[in-house]
């Protein structure tokens, strides 16, 4: 019998029952909750007279709607305020642990989970949010669910699921200086397309992935969903265990020893069979920039915008034409000549401490270009913010002309006050460049934190590899 | 959840691929804490010429005459045709809630994003996957014939065209069963309570650190 993939192992480990119709009941160890996709789930519980099955298996924090400016007067937008308040009320009345807006531990759910050690290897984990795949960086089966399933997990601690297929994305070799986890995952999406991983769990492997820090692995798994896969995974190694150790929710004492022993098996067996294998060479990956309205519309910074006339597939051709029109860009123009108005450094993809160091290494001693109307840095959590301030990163950013904000999702999806005006172009470290994602009529270009910072100081995209970086900071943020 | 057994309805063709959940229901409407009322804001940014915000009187807003769903001939449509990877993007169940509230009962496309596909079944909407050639025929027929309707039978797994041609489709047995009977998923799972309790007892021995409350 062939060996098992990491995904197979996690699946088998959480199988409660197999049904005749091919579906299975899967146990969910932990759930993360936020204000947008939970109110109707709590309401459903209440209407049915049900209670959460295991309170300690849930952790909540508001993130999508919270203001990133001064919070002492609460939330100005009444609709957002009600939603955040509703999360608070629901957590209080059901007894769910919540990091509220004024708690230093509050932040974007996908940053808070790992930071608290709530995310652990070997777990099954869900959240009413598609970027839940982030937690797969720890060798956990983590995926996004809709609100009905949030309610289902609250009530039963289980989900009815079909097993996905196994896909392996192997990136071998050494990434060049200035080439980050974000560039790796954008290159993967460019290669397989936004539907390439549909129906699959993607395991990211190979020496380039192993060499990434935990932060980098989270960035990669975070965007598995942009490649169509609900689940992204990286095998557990010493880095994983080192990262988890000592965090507030991590196991302690004897249980820690036992856990580490169990986690050692969380990798695909050497003879495991994958349904699909995609290979990339690390040396071929350069800094990436998206030019269109889908994450697969991506090019190297040195490239040009595609010409629809050269596309033979009529559906793709029309897609390119529509994107060029929406983005107000011309075929064949160099990526470096795209006009930019704003810069956003943040989101669950790139708002961890390492991302901020990477951006600060570029920003240090430089100034945001006068042609950029606004450049902001939004840390992923209160603790990331605290750490960055302890390292003096906020001073580097503010001296360079960046705004330094409070933690939350912010302009990643513009549900709070941070947004693009119609027609504005933004260099953004977030994960989606859909039409209107960062504000109606806004035009998003996805890049790494270093590339975003470089774009801010130059007023247009530049190849970050050509810049001189502050050596100390560059070292601190270097992929190790 | 409302059961889906058989449905005959007017068809509207949305000839776009990669229609994402931000397009289906823009984020400003996700601030609602209710499950209903999203219909008037379905495809808001394509449907209206102005910028929509919650609380606006949608009946007074300027419609985009170029958007297919605004054409007179498609008013009252309940079956949506689309292209590849429909529903990609976020996990928001507000997307099927908006479709359902608008009156869409079925979406037919060559492929769907996984989470959206799953969410449809939880909300009484039937997503149907057909091959590209059949999709092309449906798009052509819909556009060529005003008042084009389809008859969908979930039990038989067939779509009948006005000329009597029958297209069959696949649907997984468990999903079909729940949708056909409008079942409460949580109720079904709770029937397996014993298995869940047994699993928890065993897992708490293997991974006690997850059970320290
Ligand atoms: S940062 Fe963006 S992608 Fe991540 S959870 Fe928030 S809104 Fe979603």
XYZ file of C-alpha atoms and ligand atoms in Angstrom:
701
model
C 0.000 0.000 0.000
C 1.247 3.454 -0.904
C 2.099 5.803 1.918
C -0.153 8.605 3.047
C 0.002 12.266 2.275
C -0.098 14.755 5.121
C -3.671 15.551 4.151
C -4.598 11.829 4.229
C -3.165 11.558 7.728
C -5.061 14.576 9.016
C -8.256 13.339 7.417
C -7.962 9.824 8.845
C -7.120 11.228 12.236
C -10.377 13.199 12.389
C -12.785 10.725 10.927
C -15.776 10.300 13.224
C -17.928 8.259 10.875
C -18.087 7.316 7.249
C -21.493 7.331 5.616
C -22.810 5.094 2.863
C -23.248 8.019 0.506
C -19.489 8.700 0.386
C -19.560 11.616 2.784
C -17.807 11.558 6.129
C -18.293 13.164 9.475
C -15.088 14.996 10.365
C -14.219 16.252 13.829
C -13.253 19.934 14.054
C -10.814 20.636 16.869
C -10.977 24.393 16.888
C -12.915 27.253 15.372
C -12.090 30.941 14.988
C -14.940 33.447 14.887
C -15.195 37.039 13.674
C -18.021 39.540 13.458
C -19.016 39.217 9.788
C -19.835 35.546 9.369
C -20.929 34.620 12.889
C -24.055 36.651 13.825
C -26.447 34.504 11.780
C -24.806 31.351 13.166
C -25.355 32.390 16.798
C -28.866 33.448 15.863
C -29.470 30.005 14.369
C -28.315 28.338 17.590
C -30.580 30.528 19.623
C -33.617 29.866 17.425
C -33.078 26.117 17.636
C -32.429 26.236 21.379
C -28.929 24.788 20.931
C -25.696 25.499 22.794
C -22.065 25.392 21.654
C -20.858 21.819 22.186
C -17.393 22.795 23.426
C -16.875 26.396 24.400
C -13.091 26.075 24.676
C -12.937 24.985 21.041
C -13.883 28.506 19.917
C -11.980 31.783 19.945
C -13.347 35.072 18.637
C -12.025 38.509 17.718
C -13.475 41.361 15.658
C -11.312 42.295 12.678
C -13.115 43.109 9.434
C -15.005 46.203 10.607
C -12.771 47.692 13.250
C -11.383 51.192 12.730
C -7.608 51.415 12.356
C -7.457 54.980 13.613
C -8.047 56.142 17.185
C -10.536 53.783 18.807
C -11.197 55.559 22.044
C -14.590 56.750 20.828
C -15.643 53.386 19.449
C -16.780 52.780 15.865
C -18.272 55.748 14.016
C -20.161 53.781 11.347
C -23.379 52.639 13.073
C -23.783 49.501 10.939
C -20.231 48.327 11.647
C -20.680 49.179 15.302
C -23.747 46.961 15.570
C -21.933 44.049 13.961
C -18.928 44.261 16.291
C -21.252 44.746 19.247
C -23.277 41.701 18.176
C -20.155 39.544 18.224
C -19.407 40.829 21.713
C -22.932 40.158 22.940
C -23.013 36.673 21.426
C -19.646 35.720 22.905
C -20.656 37.061 26.304
C -24.012 35.337 26.372
C -22.756 31.969 25.116
C -19.456 32.165 27.030
C -17.029 32.153 24.098
C -13.574 33.665 24.697
C -13.233 36.877 22.740
C -10.365 39.337 22.289
C -12.356 42.534 22.080
C -11.355 45.667 20.233
C -9.554 47.185 23.207
C -7.608 43.985 23.987
C -3.925 44.004 22.973
C -4.448 40.468 21.610
C -7.138 41.606 19.138
C -6.273 41.385 15.462
C -6.979 39.590 12.216
C -8.179 36.081 13.137
C -5.557 34.384 10.991
C -2.786 36.313 12.674
C -4.188 35.936 16.193
C -4.621 32.130 16.012
C -0.961 31.266 15.364
C 0.319 34.086 17.562
C -1.592 32.703 20.547
C -0.613 29.103 19.890
C -4.307 28.451 19.371
C -3.328 27.127 15.968
C -1.398 23.899 16.484
C 0.016 21.151 14.298
C -2.334 18.271 13.594
C -5.536 20.194 14.201
C -8.617 20.516 12.115
C -9.574 24.138 12.226
C -12.292 26.194 10.571
C -13.386 29.801 10.411
C -16.102 31.569 8.465
C -13.420 32.985 6.244
C -11.737 31.589 3.170
C -8.225 32.524 4.291
C -8.384 29.960 7.072
C -6.000 27.954 4.891
C -3.292 30.127 6.524
C -3.165 27.782 9.524
C -2.167 24.893 7.265
C 1.364 26.269 7.549
C 1.463 24.380 10.865
C 0.534 21.041 9.350
C -3.114 21.543 10.302
C -6.151 20.881 8.130
C -7.669 24.338 8.138
C -10.326 25.596 5.789
C -12.920 28.299 5.325
C -16.611 27.580 5.788
C -19.874 29.443 5.313
C -22.073 30.652 8.135
C -24.294 27.529 8.138
C -21.189 25.495 8.816
C -20.011 27.883 11.521
C -23.291 27.118 13.254
C -22.876 23.420 12.520
C -19.455 23.366 14.169
C -20.665 25.359 17.157
C -23.484 22.882 17.676
C -21.810 19.586 16.825
C -18.014 20.111 16.684
C -18.216 18.254 13.377
C -18.732 18.831 9.674
C -19.995 16.591 6.941
C -17.268 16.605 4.298
C -16.063 14.924 1.142
C -12.427 14.128 0.967
C -10.507 16.365 -1.413
C -7.852 15.268 -3.843
C -4.162 15.642 -3.074
C -2.009 18.128 -4.914
C 1.666 18.741 -4.356
C 3.316 22.033 -5.245
C 7.044 21.559 -4.978
C 9.381 24.521 -5.088
C 13.007 23.445 -5.155
C 16.093 25.616 -4.970
C 17.117 28.831 -3.308
C 15.036 31.972 -3.520
C 16.944 35.044 -4.615
C 17.462 37.973 -2.241
C 14.374 40.169 -2.236
C 12.171 37.312 -3.444
C 9.648 36.475 -0.730
C 6.963 33.964 0.183
C 4.409 36.290 -1.423
C 6.233 36.112 -4.744
C 6.338 32.334 -4.474
C 2.608 31.994 -3.981
C 1.759 34.575 -6.652
C 4.000 32.684 -9.067
C 2.208 29.435 -8.178
C -1.184 31.059 -8.823
C 0.121 32.475 -12.094
C 1.159 28.943 -13.024
C -1.960 26.949 -12.096
C -4.649 29.656 -12.243
C -7.284 30.670 -9.704
C -9.267 27.499 -10.314
C -6.185 25.258 -10.552
C -6.560 23.892 -7.041
C -10.369 23.488 -7.024
C -11.302 20.272 -5.263
C -7.760 19.765 -3.959
C -5.796 20.186 -0.773
C -2.445 21.655 -1.774
C 0.689 20.662 0.095
C 3.576 23.067 -0.451
C 6.937 21.368 -0.238
C 10.492 21.455 -1.524
C 13.650 23.097 -0.267
C 12.443 26.644 -0.985
C 9.337 26.121 1.169
C 11.350 24.451 3.929
C 13.679 27.433 3.976
C 10.792 29.831 4.622
C 10.112 31.053 8.144
C 6.744 30.190 9.719
C 5.540 33.659 8.727
C 6.488 32.978 5.120
C 4.778 29.597 5.144
C 1.630 31.252 6.472
C 1.747 33.735 3.589
C 1.956 30.866 1.124
C -0.840 28.789 2.672
C -2.980 31.918 3.122
C -3.291 32.275 -0.632
C -4.020 28.607 -1.385
C -7.613 29.751 -1.776
C -6.574 32.174 -4.520
C -5.326 29.080 -6.319
C -8.779 27.524 -5.790
C -7.791 25.200 -2.917
C -9.614 25.367 0.401
C -6.707 23.717 2.172
C -3.018 24.636 1.987
C -0.456 22.629 3.949
C 3.193 22.568 4.922
C 4.749 19.637 6.784
C 5.770 20.046 10.413
C 9.488 20.468 11.117
C 11.666 21.917 13.881
C 10.742 25.455 12.867
C 7.072 24.720 13.390
C 7.631 23.294 16.839
C 10.013 26.085 17.816
C 7.417 28.677 16.764
C 4.598 27.114 18.767
C 6.596 26.528 21.933
C 5.649 28.671 24.903
C 2.702 30.434 23.276
C -0.315 31.033 25.553
C -2.561 28.249 24.219
C 0.241 25.795 23.383
C 0.492 22.595 25.425
C 2.743 22.719 28.480
C 4.912 20.326 30.494
C 4.262 16.661 29.948
C 1.564 17.385 27.407
C 4.079 19.389 25.401
C 6.433 16.404 25.174
C 3.563 14.178 24.149
C 2.371 16.653 21.531
C 5.808 17.091 19.989
C 6.100 13.319 19.692
C 2.727 13.117 17.941
C 3.494 16.038 15.622
C 6.644 14.406 14.264
C 4.544 12.239 12.000
C 2.880 15.226 10.327
C 4.480 15.019 6.896
C 3.693 13.111 3.736
C 5.264 9.674 3.543
C 8.061 9.321 1.008
C 5.957 7.004 -1.152
C 2.712 8.968 -0.843
C 0.711 9.388 -4.037
C -0.543 12.785 -5.160
C -3.281 13.257 -7.730
C -1.412 16.178 -9.205
C 2.129 17.488 -8.885
C 3.302 20.948 -9.937
C 6.968 21.873 -9.804
C 8.564 25.294 -9.787
C 12.203 26.275 -9.594
C 12.944 28.830 -6.900
C 15.584 30.445 -9.098
C 12.945 31.240 -11.744
C 10.780 33.196 -9.303
C 11.246 36.979 -9.283
C 9.193 39.699 -7.553
C 5.615 39.538 -8.811
C 2.954 42.186 -9.465
C -0.673 41.564 -10.407
C -1.938 43.799 -13.191
C -5.576 42.637 -13.523
C -8.686 41.759 -11.570
C -7.881 38.169 -10.642
C -4.808 36.961 -8.709
C -3.792 34.802 -11.675
C -3.304 37.976 -13.715
C 0.234 38.312 -12.482
C 3.602 39.170 -14.053
C 7.208 39.567 -12.968
C 7.976 43.209 -12.120
C 10.262 43.286 -15.141
C 7.441 42.166 -17.444
C 4.805 43.881 -19.536
C 1.041 43.875 -19.384
C -0.324 41.179 -21.712
C -1.827 41.910 -25.079
C -5.279 40.364 -25.589
C -4.612 40.141 -29.320
C -2.004 37.491 -28.573
C -4.458 35.303 -26.638
C -6.078 32.567 -28.691
C -8.614 31.372 -26.092
C -11.666 33.656 -26.603
C -12.859 33.486 -22.958
C -9.358 34.413 -21.715
C -9.040 37.128 -24.333
C -12.264 38.709 -23.185
C -11.148 38.400 -19.575
C -7.926 40.289 -20.366
C -9.820 42.983 -22.267
C -12.302 43.430 -19.454
C -9.516 43.614 -16.874
C -7.509 46.141 -18.898
C -10.577 48.292 -19.223
C -11.388 48.119 -15.514
C -7.774 48.767 -14.535
C -7.403 51.477 -17.194
C -4.154 49.957 -18.430
C -2.802 49.509 -21.954
C -1.642 46.264 -23.482
C 2.142 45.796 -23.582
C 2.942 48.631 -21.180
C 5.721 47.851 -18.682
C 4.577 46.901 -15.177
C 6.908 49.594 -13.817
C 4.935 52.308 -15.604
C 1.595 51.560 -13.885
C 0.547 54.785 -12.139
C 0.026 54.420 -8.376
C -2.036 56.458 -5.906
C -1.974 54.520 -2.661
C 0.006 51.843 -0.857
C -1.397 49.372 1.664
C 0.800 47.155 3.807
C -1.334 44.819 5.889
C -3.852 41.907 5.787
C -3.750 38.300 6.952
C -1.349 37.589 4.084
C 1.349 40.076 5.054
C 0.888 41.842 8.388
C 3.056 39.732 10.663
C 6.214 41.084 12.268
C 8.498 39.697 9.599
C 6.462 41.374 6.862
C 6.749 44.702 8.639
C 10.509 44.272 9.043
C 10.780 43.490 5.357
C 8.899 46.663 4.431
C 10.810 48.738 6.987
C 14.138 47.596 5.522
C 13.093 49.322 2.304
C 11.467 52.356 3.934
C 14.359 53.171 6.246
C 15.994 56.456 5.353
C 13.683 56.993 2.413
C 10.550 59.065 1.882
C 7.184 58.177 0.402
C 7.035 59.738 -3.056
C 4.998 62.978 -3.233
C 2.937 61.376 -6.012
C 1.537 58.813 -3.542
C -1.580 60.185 -1.841
C -1.549 57.761 1.049
C 0.668 54.941 2.248
C -0.375 52.986 5.298
C 0.912 50.185 7.423
C -1.684 48.190 9.354
C -0.232 45.577 11.720
C -2.070 42.268 11.882
C -2.660 42.296 15.627
C -2.145 44.392 18.725
C 0.803 42.204 19.640
C 2.433 42.595 16.226
C 2.007 46.343 16.638
C 3.577 46.238 20.085
C 6.515 44.180 18.852
C 7.068 46.459 15.856
C 7.055 49.498 18.132
C 9.538 47.827 20.459
C 11.812 47.388 17.441
C 11.307 50.990 16.358
C 9.696 50.058 13.055
C 6.857 52.525 13.538
C 9.374 55.380 13.659
C 10.945 54.225 10.414
C 7.531 54.140 8.773
C 6.246 57.436 10.089
C 9.515 59.238 9.325
C 9.240 57.957 5.783
C 5.683 59.289 5.528
C 3.668 56.108 6.079
C 0.652 56.129 8.377
C 0.951 53.730 11.320
C -2.429 52.241 12.201
C -4.310 50.066 14.666
C -4.716 46.343 13.781
C -7.492 44.946 11.588
C -8.394 43.894 8.057
C -8.571 47.500 6.965
C -8.109 48.180 3.273
C -7.773 44.500 2.420
C -11.516 44.590 1.850
C -12.496 48.091 2.841
C -15.349 47.269 5.172
C -14.186 49.974 7.551
C -13.311 53.545 6.595
C -10.026 52.624 4.835
C -10.665 52.392 1.119
C -9.701 53.436 -2.380
C -11.581 56.108 -4.280
C -12.900 55.155 -7.715
C -10.080 54.903 -10.242
C -7.224 54.831 -7.736
C -4.415 52.319 -8.149
C -3.020 50.702 -5.035
C 0.092 48.622 -4.413
C -1.243 46.229 -1.795
C 0.155 43.344 0.223
C -3.297 41.768 0.532
C -4.587 38.742 -1.355
C -7.411 39.769 -3.681
C -7.491 42.183 -6.575
C -11.127 41.673 -7.544
C -13.089 44.612 -8.933
C -14.037 46.934 -6.100
C -12.303 44.828 -3.449
C -10.507 47.798 -1.864
C -13.293 50.276 -2.565
C -15.699 50.708 -5.448
C -13.845 51.381 -8.676
C -10.499 50.862 -6.902
C -7.647 49.112 -8.717
C -5.499 46.716 -6.728
C -2.022 45.407 -7.499
C -0.896 42.576 -5.252
C 2.758 42.539 -4.212
C 5.067 41.588 -1.337
C 5.653 44.001 1.576
C 9.123 44.906 0.283
C 7.728 45.605 -3.189
C 4.898 47.693 -1.728
C 7.317 49.780 0.315
C 9.583 50.209 -2.713
C 6.603 51.301 -4.806
C 5.679 53.829 -2.117
C 9.071 55.517 -2.163
C 9.391 55.540 -5.944
C 5.784 56.319 -6.829
C 5.717 53.344 -9.187
C 6.738 49.685 -9.134
C 10.454 48.978 -9.044
C 12.363 45.747 -8.719
C 13.171 45.646 -5.035
C 16.270 43.592 -5.806
C 17.832 46.711 -7.295
C 17.500 48.756 -4.100
C 20.035 49.055 -1.361
C 18.486 47.958 1.901
C 19.206 48.788 5.477
C 21.490 45.889 6.216
C 20.467 45.187 9.791
C 16.746 45.179 9.051
C 17.208 43.265 5.835
C 19.025 40.617 7.806
C 16.312 40.476 10.448
C 13.656 39.943 7.822
C 15.685 37.656 5.601
C 14.071 34.378 4.698
C 15.894 31.892 6.824
C -34.181 25.266 4.450
C -36.606 25.200 1.549
C -36.634 21.919 -0.341
C -35.767 21.818 -4.042
C -37.639 19.178 -5.980
C -38.591 20.517 -9.366
C -38.397 24.021 -10.775
C -39.388 25.693 -14.024
C -38.058 29.194 -14.493
C -36.895 31.996 -16.726
C -33.178 31.902 -17.506
C -30.737 34.832 -17.352
C -27.294 34.547 -19.012
C -24.350 36.102 -17.135
C -21.624 35.595 -19.685
C -18.583 36.034 -17.428
C -16.018 33.708 -15.906
C -14.511 33.994 -12.404
C -17.502 35.874 -11.008
C -16.330 36.412 -7.446
C -18.262 36.743 -4.212
C -17.302 40.440 -3.935
C -19.180 40.952 -7.217
C -22.134 38.822 -6.110
C -22.575 40.821 -2.911
C -20.193 43.715 -2.207
C -18.736 43.857 1.276
C -20.584 46.924 2.544
C -23.701 44.750 2.683
C -22.012 42.082 4.795
C -22.440 44.290 7.820
C -25.995 43.080 8.208
C -26.562 40.683 11.059
C -29.562 39.129 9.295
C -29.839 36.394 6.705
C -32.418 38.065 4.492
C -32.809 41.251 2.490
C -29.664 40.923 0.340
C -31.565 40.449 -2.963
C -31.790 44.120 -4.005
C -27.995 44.350 -3.663
C -27.154 41.207 -5.617
C -24.412 42.192 -8.133
C -24.774 45.735 -6.773
C -21.759 47.264 -8.486
C -22.767 45.942 -11.890
C -26.459 46.483 -11.462
C -26.571 50.137 -10.406
C -24.755 53.175 -11.741
C -24.254 54.747 -8.329
C -22.443 53.413 -5.291
C -24.663 51.362 -3.016
C -24.613 51.440 0.766
C -26.814 49.625 3.267
C -30.000 51.474 4.099
C -30.477 53.104 0.685
C -33.819 52.927 -1.087
C -32.741 50.692 -3.951
C -35.899 51.334 -5.971
C -34.770 54.949 -6.454
C -31.233 54.153 -7.625
C -30.178 54.485 -11.296
C -29.929 51.091 -12.972
C -27.091 50.184 -15.326
C -28.901 49.504 -18.621
C -25.940 47.480 -19.909
C -26.131 44.873 -17.162
C -27.909 41.792 -18.395
C -30.099 41.274 -15.328
C -31.593 44.734 -15.826
C -33.031 43.929 -19.233
C -36.801 43.791 -19.349
C -36.838 40.312 -20.873
C -34.965 38.797 -17.930
C -37.109 40.216 -15.133
C -38.310 37.478 -12.836
C -35.499 35.106 -13.839
C -34.819 32.277 -11.391
C -32.137 30.295 -13.208
C -28.712 31.867 -13.687
C -26.230 30.810 -16.351
C -22.560 31.666 -15.800
C -19.084 30.695 -16.946
C -16.131 29.029 -15.228
C -15.271 29.243 -11.535
C -18.461 30.968 -10.450
C -18.455 32.111 -6.816
C -14.703 32.274 -6.312
C -13.278 34.355 -3.497
C -14.554 34.560 0.018
C -16.531 32.047 2.022
C -19.345 34.521 2.693
C -22.684 32.794 2.718
C -24.156 36.203 1.962
C -23.519 35.296 -1.710
C -26.071 32.463 -1.849
C -28.313 34.426 0.535
C -28.351 37.296 -1.996
C -29.058 34.961 -4.909
C -31.805 33.257 -2.987
C -33.349 36.510 -1.819
C -33.375 37.751 -5.424
C -35.246 34.605 -6.425
C -32.513 32.484 -8.015
C -33.218 28.771 -7.517
C -30.458 27.281 -9.659
C -27.090 28.354 -11.059
C -25.706 26.523 -14.081
C -22.005 26.852 -14.933
C -19.085 24.748 -16.195
C -17.390 24.981 -12.777
C -17.818 26.517 -9.337
C -15.534 27.537 -6.516
C -15.693 24.877 -3.783
C -16.939 26.878 -0.794
C -19.625 28.671 -2.783
C -20.803 25.387 -4.284
C -21.151 23.924 -0.834
C -22.925 27.008 0.520
C -25.565 26.834 -2.233
C -26.801 23.456 -1.040
C -27.181 24.838 2.472
C -29.546 27.490 1.174
C -31.874 25.668 -1.146
C -30.030 26.662 -4.326
C -29.076 23.964 -6.812
C -25.682 24.538 -8.518
C -25.413 22.469 -11.693
C -22.179 21.725 -13.545
C -22.424 21.184 -17.304
C -19.744 20.796 -19.953
C -18.617 23.746 -22.061
C -20.429 22.693 -25.236
C -23.757 22.350 -23.419
C -23.161 25.679 -21.691
C -22.562 27.322 -25.077
C -25.847 25.907 -26.353
C -27.725 27.160 -23.311
C -26.214 30.638 -23.640
C -27.089 30.765 -27.355
C -30.619 29.517 -26.823
C -31.278 31.884 -23.942
C -30.050 34.892 -25.870
C -31.872 33.910 -29.083
C -35.261 33.178 -27.539
C -37.022 35.732 -25.416
C -38.815 34.106 -22.500
C -36.501 31.070 -22.600
C -37.281 28.775 -19.687
C -35.799 25.578 -18.350
C -37.413 22.844 -16.348
C -35.144 21.310 -13.718
C -36.040 18.022 -12.038
C -33.732 17.164 -9.139
C -35.075 13.679 -8.590
C -34.486 12.643 -12.199
C -31.400 14.901 -12.443
C -32.573 16.388 -15.712
C -32.953 19.780 -17.330
C -35.605 19.955 -20.036
C -35.360 22.581 -22.768
C -38.470 24.190 -24.311
C -37.954 22.077 -27.468
C -38.095 18.910 -25.365
C -34.354 18.170 -25.396
C -33.198 16.725 -22.114
C -29.832 17.384 -20.463
C -28.865 15.227 -17.526
C -26.589 16.341 -14.707
C -24.695 14.855 -11.775
C -25.280 15.600 -8.133
C -23.755 13.855 -5.142
C -26.294 11.582 -3.428
C -26.001 13.082 0.060
C -26.329 16.645 -1.165
C -29.268 15.644 -3.315
C -30.973 13.971 -0.409
C -30.636 16.999 1.891
C -31.687 19.499 -0.737
C -34.572 17.401 -2.018
C -35.968 17.033 1.478
C -34.951 20.460 2.771
C -33.221 18.810 5.749
C -31.597 20.507 8.725
C -27.951 19.448 8.535
C -27.303 19.960 12.220
C -30.222 17.715 13.066
C -28.800 14.988 10.830
C -25.368 15.228 12.418
C -26.789 15.136 15.920
C -28.256 11.735 15.101
C -24.636 10.588 15.207
C -24.070 12.048 18.654
C -22.837 8.715 20.031
C -20.125 8.494 17.421
C -19.054 12.070 18.192
C -18.873 11.413 21.928
C -16.890 8.220 21.353
C -14.478 10.070 19.079
C -13.982 12.801 21.669
C -13.220 10.250 24.383
C -10.611 8.616 22.206
C -9.128 11.876 20.904
C -8.808 13.310 24.388
C -6.523 10.382 25.222
C -4.420 10.855 22.091
C -4.339 14.668 22.284
C -5.200 15.653 25.864
C -3.806 19.173 25.303
C -6.895 19.941 23.230
C -9.215 19.070 26.063
C -7.870 21.043 29.027
C -10.653 23.454 29.798
S -7.238 40.548 6.102
Fe -8.494 40.482 4.269
S -8.451 38.405 3.539
Fe -7.675 38.415 5.617
S -9.436 37.909 6.904
Fe -9.309 40.142 6.759
S -10.559 40.689 5.013
Fe -10.202 38.504 4.884
